Short mmCIF file of C-alpha atoms and ligand atoms in Angstrom, two decimals:
data_model
loop_
_atom_site.label_atom_id
_atom_site.label_comp_id
_atom_site.label_asym_id
_atom_site.label_seq_id
_atom_site.Cartn_x
_atom_site.Cartn_y
_atom_site.Cartn_z
CA UNK A 1 62.71 97.54 121.18
CA UNK A 2 64.63 98.06 124.41
CA UNK A 3 68.40 97.89 124.18
CA UNK A 4 70.65 97.18 127.12
CA UNK A 5 74.31 98.13 127.40
CA UNK A 6 75.13 94.61 126.26
CA UNK A 7 73.11 94.79 123.03
CA UNK A 8 74.73 93.03 120.08
CA UNK A 9 75.35 95.32 117.13
CA UNK A 10 75.18 94.57 113.42
CA UNK A 11 74.22 96.51 110.31
CA UNK A 12 74.42 96.86 106.55
CA UNK A 13 77.26 98.74 104.87
CA UNK A 14 76.43 100.23 101.47
CA UNK A 15 76.53 103.41 99.39
CA UNK A 16 73.84 104.45 99.07
CA UNK A 17 72.15 102.32 101.67
CA UNK A 18 68.83 104.11 102.06
CA UNK A 19 67.01 101.68 99.75
CA UNK A 20 68.17 98.58 101.67
CA UNK A 21 65.45 96.44 103.18
CA UNK A 22 67.88 94.62 105.46
CA UNK A 23 67.27 96.89 108.50
CA UNK A 24 63.53 96.06 108.25
CA UNK A 25 64.30 92.37 107.80
CA UNK A 26 66.68 92.01 110.74
CA UNK A 27 64.70 94.49 112.85
CA UNK A 28 61.63 92.30 112.46
CA UNK A 29 63.54 89.19 113.53
CA UNK A 30 65.16 90.97 116.50
CA UNK A 31 61.71 92.01 117.71
CA UNK A 32 60.15 88.65 116.99
CA UNK A 33 62.79 86.67 118.88
CA UNK A 34 63.08 89.29 121.66
CA UNK A 35 66.83 89.69 121.16
CA UNK A 36 68.87 92.38 122.85
CA UNK A 37 70.45 93.64 119.64
CA UNK A 38 70.31 96.25 116.90
CA UNK A 39 70.81 96.23 113.13
CA UNK A 40 71.45 99.62 111.58
CA UNK A 41 72.07 101.10 108.11
CA UNK A 42 75.70 102.16 107.72
CA UNK A 43 76.12 104.55 104.76
CA UNK A 44 79.81 104.25 103.87
CA UNK A 45 81.44 105.84 100.82
CA UNK A 46 83.81 103.60 98.83
CA UNK A 47 86.82 105.67 99.92
CA UNK A 48 86.01 104.99 103.59
CA UNK A 49 85.12 101.31 103.32
CA UNK A 50 88.48 99.89 104.32
CA UNK A 51 88.75 102.11 107.40
CA UNK A 52 85.21 101.23 108.50
CA UNK A 53 85.85 97.52 108.06
CA UNK A 54 88.92 97.69 110.28
CA UNK A 55 87.17 99.58 113.04
CA UNK A 56 83.98 97.51 113.07
CA UNK A 57 85.28 94.85 115.55
CA UNK A 58 86.89 97.57 117.62
CA UNK A 59 83.49 99.27 117.95
CA UNK A 60 81.99 96.08 119.30
CA UNK A 61 80.05 95.01 116.20
CA UNK A 62 79.39 91.26 115.90
CA UNK A 63 79.22 91.57 112.13
CA UNK A 64 77.48 93.21 109.18
CA UNK A 65 76.06 92.75 105.76
CA UNK A 66 77.88 94.30 102.85
CA UNK A 67 76.02 95.52 99.79
CA UNK A 68 76.60 97.52 96.61
CA UNK A 69 79.25 98.74 95.81
CA UNK A 70 81.44 97.05 98.46
CA UNK A 71 80.92 93.29 97.97
CA UNK A 72 84.04 92.68 95.89
CA UNK A 73 86.22 95.02 97.98
CA UNK A 74 85.14 93.14 101.12
CA UNK A 75 86.44 89.90 99.64
CA UNK A 76 89.90 91.42 99.31
CA UNK A 77 89.93 93.07 102.74
CA UNK A 78 88.66 90.47 105.23
CA UNK A 79 91.02 88.27 107.26
CA UNK A 80 89.32 84.95 106.39
CA UNK A 81 87.26 84.13 103.31
CA UNK A 82 84.78 81.25 103.21
CA UNK A 83 85.48 79.10 100.10
CA UNK A 84 82.01 79.73 98.62
CA UNK A 85 82.49 83.51 98.86
CA UNK A 86 85.81 83.16 97.07
CA UNK A 87 84.18 81.14 94.27
CA UNK A 88 81.40 83.70 93.90
CA UNK A 89 83.92 86.54 94.08
CA UNK A 90 81.99 88.60 96.62
CA UNK A 91 81.32 88.86 100.34
CA UNK A 92 77.88 89.92 101.56
CA UNK A 93 78.16 88.88 105.21
CA UNK A 94 80.87 89.71 107.75
CA UNK A 95 81.25 87.82 111.00
CA UNK A 96 83.57 89.07 113.74
CA UNK A 97 85.41 86.12 115.24
CA UNK A 98 86.24 85.80 118.93
CA UNK A 99 89.78 87.04 118.30
CA UNK A 100 88.44 90.19 116.60
CA UNK A 101 89.33 89.10 113.07
CA UNK A 102 86.82 89.40 110.24
CA UNK A 103 85.38 86.46 108.34
CA UNK A 104 83.76 87.04 104.94
CA UNK A 105 80.90 84.84 103.74
CA UNK A 106 78.44 84.87 100.88
CA UNK A 107 74.86 83.87 101.72
CA UNK A 108 73.25 84.77 98.36
CA UNK A 109 73.58 81.22 97.02
CA UNK A 110 71.92 79.86 100.17
CA UNK A 111 69.14 82.46 99.84
CA UNK A 112 68.52 81.59 96.23
CA UNK A 113 68.26 77.82 96.65
CA UNK A 114 66.44 77.95 99.99
CA UNK A 115 63.78 80.22 98.51
CA UNK A 116 63.13 77.68 95.76
CA UNK A 117 63.10 74.78 98.24
CA UNK A 118 60.41 76.47 100.30
CA UNK A 119 57.93 76.39 97.44
CA UNK A 120 55.02 73.97 97.91
CA UNK A 121 56.25 71.62 95.20
CA UNK A 122 59.81 71.70 96.59
CA UNK A 123 62.73 72.09 94.24
CA UNK A 124 65.83 70.13 93.34
CA UNK A 125 68.32 71.56 90.87
CA UNK A 126 69.19 67.96 89.97
CA UNK A 127 65.76 67.59 88.35
CA UNK A 128 66.90 68.99 85.01
CA UNK A 129 68.78 71.62 82.98
CA UNK A 130 68.69 75.23 84.11
CA UNK A 131 68.76 78.41 82.04
CA UNK A 132 70.32 81.46 83.70
CA UNK A 133 70.01 84.93 82.16
CA UNK A 134 72.72 87.39 83.14
CA UNK A 135 76.37 87.15 84.13
CA UNK A 136 76.79 89.79 86.86
CA UNK A 137 77.37 89.33 90.57
CA UNK A 138 73.91 87.89 91.17
CA UNK A 139 74.39 85.33 88.40
CA UNK A 140 77.62 84.13 90.01
CA UNK A 141 75.80 83.32 93.25
CA UNK A 142 72.93 81.63 91.37
CA UNK A 143 75.26 79.51 89.23
CA UNK A 144 77.30 78.44 92.27
CA UNK A 145 74.10 77.52 94.11
CA UNK A 146 72.78 75.44 91.21
CA UNK A 147 76.08 73.61 90.76
CA UNK A 148 76.27 72.82 94.49
CA UNK A 149 72.68 71.56 94.38
CA UNK A 150 73.56 69.13 91.59
CA UNK A 151 72.19 70.78 88.44
CA UNK A 152 72.98 68.39 85.55
CA UNK A 153 73.68 71.15 83.01
CA UNK A 154 73.32 74.87 82.67
CA UNK A 155 72.76 77.30 79.83
CA UNK A 156 74.13 80.74 80.52
CA UNK A 157 72.89 83.66 78.45
CA UNK A 158 74.08 87.25 78.72
CA UNK A 159 73.83 90.33 76.52
CA UNK A 160 77.62 90.59 76.71
CA UNK A 161 78.62 87.04 75.79
CA UNK A 162 82.23 87.38 77.01
CA UNK A 163 81.07 87.89 80.59
CA UNK A 164 79.10 84.63 80.39
CA UNK A 165 82.12 82.82 78.94
CA UNK A 166 84.28 84.07 81.79
CA UNK A 167 81.74 83.09 84.44
CA UNK A 168 81.37 79.61 82.92
CA UNK A 169 85.13 79.23 82.86
CA UNK A 170 85.55 80.29 86.49
CA UNK A 171 82.65 78.36 88.02
CA UNK A 172 82.01 75.47 85.66
CA UNK A 173 84.28 72.73 86.99
CA UNK A 174 82.60 69.34 86.54
CA UNK A 175 79.26 70.87 85.54
CA UNK A 176 78.55 71.48 81.88
CA UNK A 177 77.83 75.17 81.28
CA UNK A 178 76.84 76.05 77.74
CA UNK A 179 77.07 79.72 76.84
CA UNK A 180 74.28 80.75 74.47
CA UNK A 181 74.08 84.03 72.53
CA UNK A 182 71.56 86.58 73.79
CA UNK A 183 69.81 86.46 70.39
CA UNK A 184 69.25 82.70 70.81
CA UNK A 185 67.64 82.96 74.25
CA UNK A 186 64.15 81.95 73.16
CA UNK A 187 65.22 78.63 71.62
CA UNK A 188 67.50 77.91 74.59
CA UNK A 189 64.47 77.45 76.86
CA UNK A 190 63.53 74.08 75.28
CA UNK A 191 63.73 71.24 77.78
CA UNK A 192 64.66 73.46 80.74
CA UNK A 193 63.49 72.58 84.25
CA UNK A 194 64.36 76.01 85.65
CA UNK A 195 64.59 79.54 84.24
CA UNK A 196 66.26 82.27 86.30
CA UNK A 197 66.46 85.97 85.50
CA UNK A 198 69.47 87.55 87.20
CA UNK A 199 69.60 90.59 84.92
CA UNK A 200 68.29 93.95 86.07
CA UNK A 201 65.65 93.91 83.31
CA UNK A 202 62.14 94.07 84.78
CA UNK A 203 63.26 96.09 87.80
CA UNK A 204 61.51 99.38 88.58
CA UNK A 205 62.87 101.95 86.12
CA UNK A 206 64.20 99.29 83.70
CA UNK A 207 62.53 97.89 80.59
CA UNK A 208 60.94 94.44 80.93
CA UNK A 209 62.97 91.37 80.01
CA UNK A 210 62.27 90.68 76.34
CA UNK A 211 61.73 86.92 76.33
CA UNK A 212 59.25 84.64 74.56
CA UNK A 213 58.49 81.64 76.79
CA UNK A 214 56.90 79.53 74.02
CA UNK A 215 59.67 76.88 74.11
CA UNK A 216 59.75 76.54 77.90
CA UNK A 217 58.14 73.34 79.25
CA UNK A 218 55.06 74.18 81.35
CA UNK A 219 56.40 72.19 84.28
CA UNK A 220 59.54 74.36 84.46
CA UNK A 221 59.99 76.66 87.47
CA UNK A 222 60.55 80.34 86.64
CA UNK A 223 62.20 82.68 89.11
CA UNK A 224 63.30 86.28 89.03
CA UNK A 225 65.79 87.77 91.43
CA UNK A 226 64.21 91.17 90.83
CA UNK A 227 61.81 91.87 93.74
CA UNK A 228 60.76 95.44 92.97
CA UNK A 229 58.22 95.00 91.55
CA UNK A 230 57.34 91.67 93.13
CA UNK A 231 55.43 90.46 90.09
CA UNK A 232 57.71 91.17 87.16
CA UNK A 233 56.51 90.89 83.61
CA UNK A 234 58.45 87.62 83.31
CA UNK A 235 56.72 86.07 86.34
CA UNK A 236 53.30 87.20 85.15
CA UNK A 237 53.90 85.68 81.72
CA UNK A 238 55.13 82.45 83.30
CA UNK A 239 52.18 82.12 85.67
CA UNK A 240 49.76 82.92 82.89
CA UNK A 241 50.96 79.91 80.87
CA UNK A 242 50.94 77.57 83.87
CA UNK A 243 54.55 77.60 85.08
CA UNK A 244 55.34 77.82 88.78
CA UNK A 245 56.62 81.38 89.24
CA UNK A 246 58.75 82.30 92.26
CA UNK A 247 59.40 85.95 93.09
CA UNK A 248 62.74 87.34 94.24
CA UNK A 249 61.72 88.62 97.67
CA UNK A 250 62.21 85.18 99.21
CA UNK A 251 65.86 85.13 98.13
CA UNK A 252 66.44 88.42 99.92
CA UNK A 253 64.74 87.11 103.08
CA UNK A 254 66.53 83.76 103.11
CA UNK A 255 69.98 85.21 102.42
CA UNK A 256 69.66 87.12 105.68
CA UNK A 257 69.16 84.02 107.83
CA UNK A 258 72.75 82.67 108.16
CA UNK A 259 74.10 86.12 109.09
CA UNK A 260 71.40 86.64 111.73
CA UNK A 261 72.17 83.19 113.15
CA UNK A 262 75.90 83.94 113.35
CA UNK A 263 75.41 87.33 115.02
CA UNK A 264 72.44 86.77 117.28
CA UNK A 265 72.43 83.00 117.90
CA UNK A 266 69.01 82.11 116.43
CA UNK A 267 68.37 80.72 112.95
CA UNK A 268 65.35 82.88 112.03
CA UNK A 269 62.36 81.79 109.97
CA UNK A 270 60.80 83.31 106.90
CA UNK A 271 57.07 83.71 107.53
CA UNK A 272 54.19 85.30 105.63
CA UNK A 273 54.18 88.13 108.17
CA UNK A 274 57.85 88.79 107.44
CA UNK A 275 57.20 88.70 103.70
CA UNK A 276 54.48 91.33 103.89
CA UNK A 277 56.44 93.47 106.36
CA UNK A 278 59.60 93.56 104.22
CA UNK A 279 57.86 93.29 100.83
CA UNK A 280 55.60 96.20 101.65
CA UNK A 281 58.54 98.49 102.38
P1 LIG B 301 74.39 92.32 89.57
O1 LIG B 301 75.68 92.29 90.35
O2 LIG B 301 73.23 92.82 90.38
O3 LIG B 301 74.09 91.04 88.88
P2 LIG B 301 75.56 93.61 87.27
O4 LIG B 301 76.87 93.00 87.52
O5 LIG B 301 75.51 95.05 86.89
O6 LIG B 301 74.58 93.49 88.51
O7 LIG B 301 74.81 92.73 86.17
C1 LIG B 301 73.63 93.15 85.58
C2 LIG B 301 73.19 92.09 84.58
O8 LIG B 301 72.04 92.58 83.87
C3 LIG B 301 74.23 91.77 83.53
O9 LIG B 301 74.11 90.42 83.16
C4 LIG B 301 73.82 92.72 82.40
O10 LIG B 301 74.26 92.32 81.12
P3 LIG B 301 75.72 92.79 80.57
O11 LIG B 301 76.74 91.91 81.23
O12 LIG B 301 75.64 92.61 79.11
O13 LIG B 301 75.86 94.23 80.99
C5 LIG B 301 72.32 92.60 82.48
N1 LIG B 301 71.64 93.73 81.84
C6 LIG B 301 71.52 94.98 82.31
N2 LIG B 301 70.85 95.76 81.43
C7 LIG B 301 70.55 94.96 80.36
C8 LIG B 301 69.85 95.18 79.12
N3 LIG B 301 69.32 96.36 78.80
N4 LIG B 301 69.73 94.10 78.28
C9 LIG B 301 70.26 92.90 78.60
N5 LIG B 301 70.92 92.65 79.75
C10 LIG B 301 71.06 93.67 80.62
#
């Protein structure tokens, strides 16, 4: 990579940020498309986030990604908030406008749905009811994505039921969201066309997701937003019984595309080479 004095600058702001795969992801695209630009990790403590956000345009950055623990703070601090980011309640992408103001977007919903669409069989949320496990930040993006893609109904299941009730209340609108108790999760899979795990269960260092798939139709799609490990226990179980199982790495890769396009002027592609480069990190 050779940078000129005119190189466009972007990065990822997080604390800690060392585990982030975004520098690999965007670095690969910058190389691949031969762009005069750089994407760097920006370790920023919560107490310094506001100051860093303000100075980013002044330092010549074209934008940045925002990750844990700053996504909600970013929503409150940016000058303009895209409606989808407001609905989700978090900003993961910052774009510096021509006048130096900061626009906050959320590309997680795009990443989630686009990853499913890229599967050989294609995917349409409108095909049938969806079951979503979890009610954290990731679940908010997934639920918004499914609603916008026309899901007919949704069952939302979380260990802490009140969080699911609140999410359903905030995002539901015209779409029927039924909150189901965590203990009833097995029965709730009957008739579903899609099952999504947005909880942290199954992630490296966490116990597997305790879920019996017996009631799930075999033509349902199963996806996990956990991508470390790539093949979670849930996905292995699903594949074993004949369901299409989609891992979470694709969501991470696709969510990066709109930001890259806004900063560097090229809508990048997700390829097998990219998957192994970022997935192998
Ligand atoms: P994120 O923003 O990444 O979604 P989060 O807001 O911390 O992270 O949400 C984590 C999700 O995993 C929540 O739905 C959480 O359930 P609670 O709302 O009850 O905390 C879920 N989760 C984490 N550990 C869990 C466990 N041991 N059993 C069941 N659900 C768990």
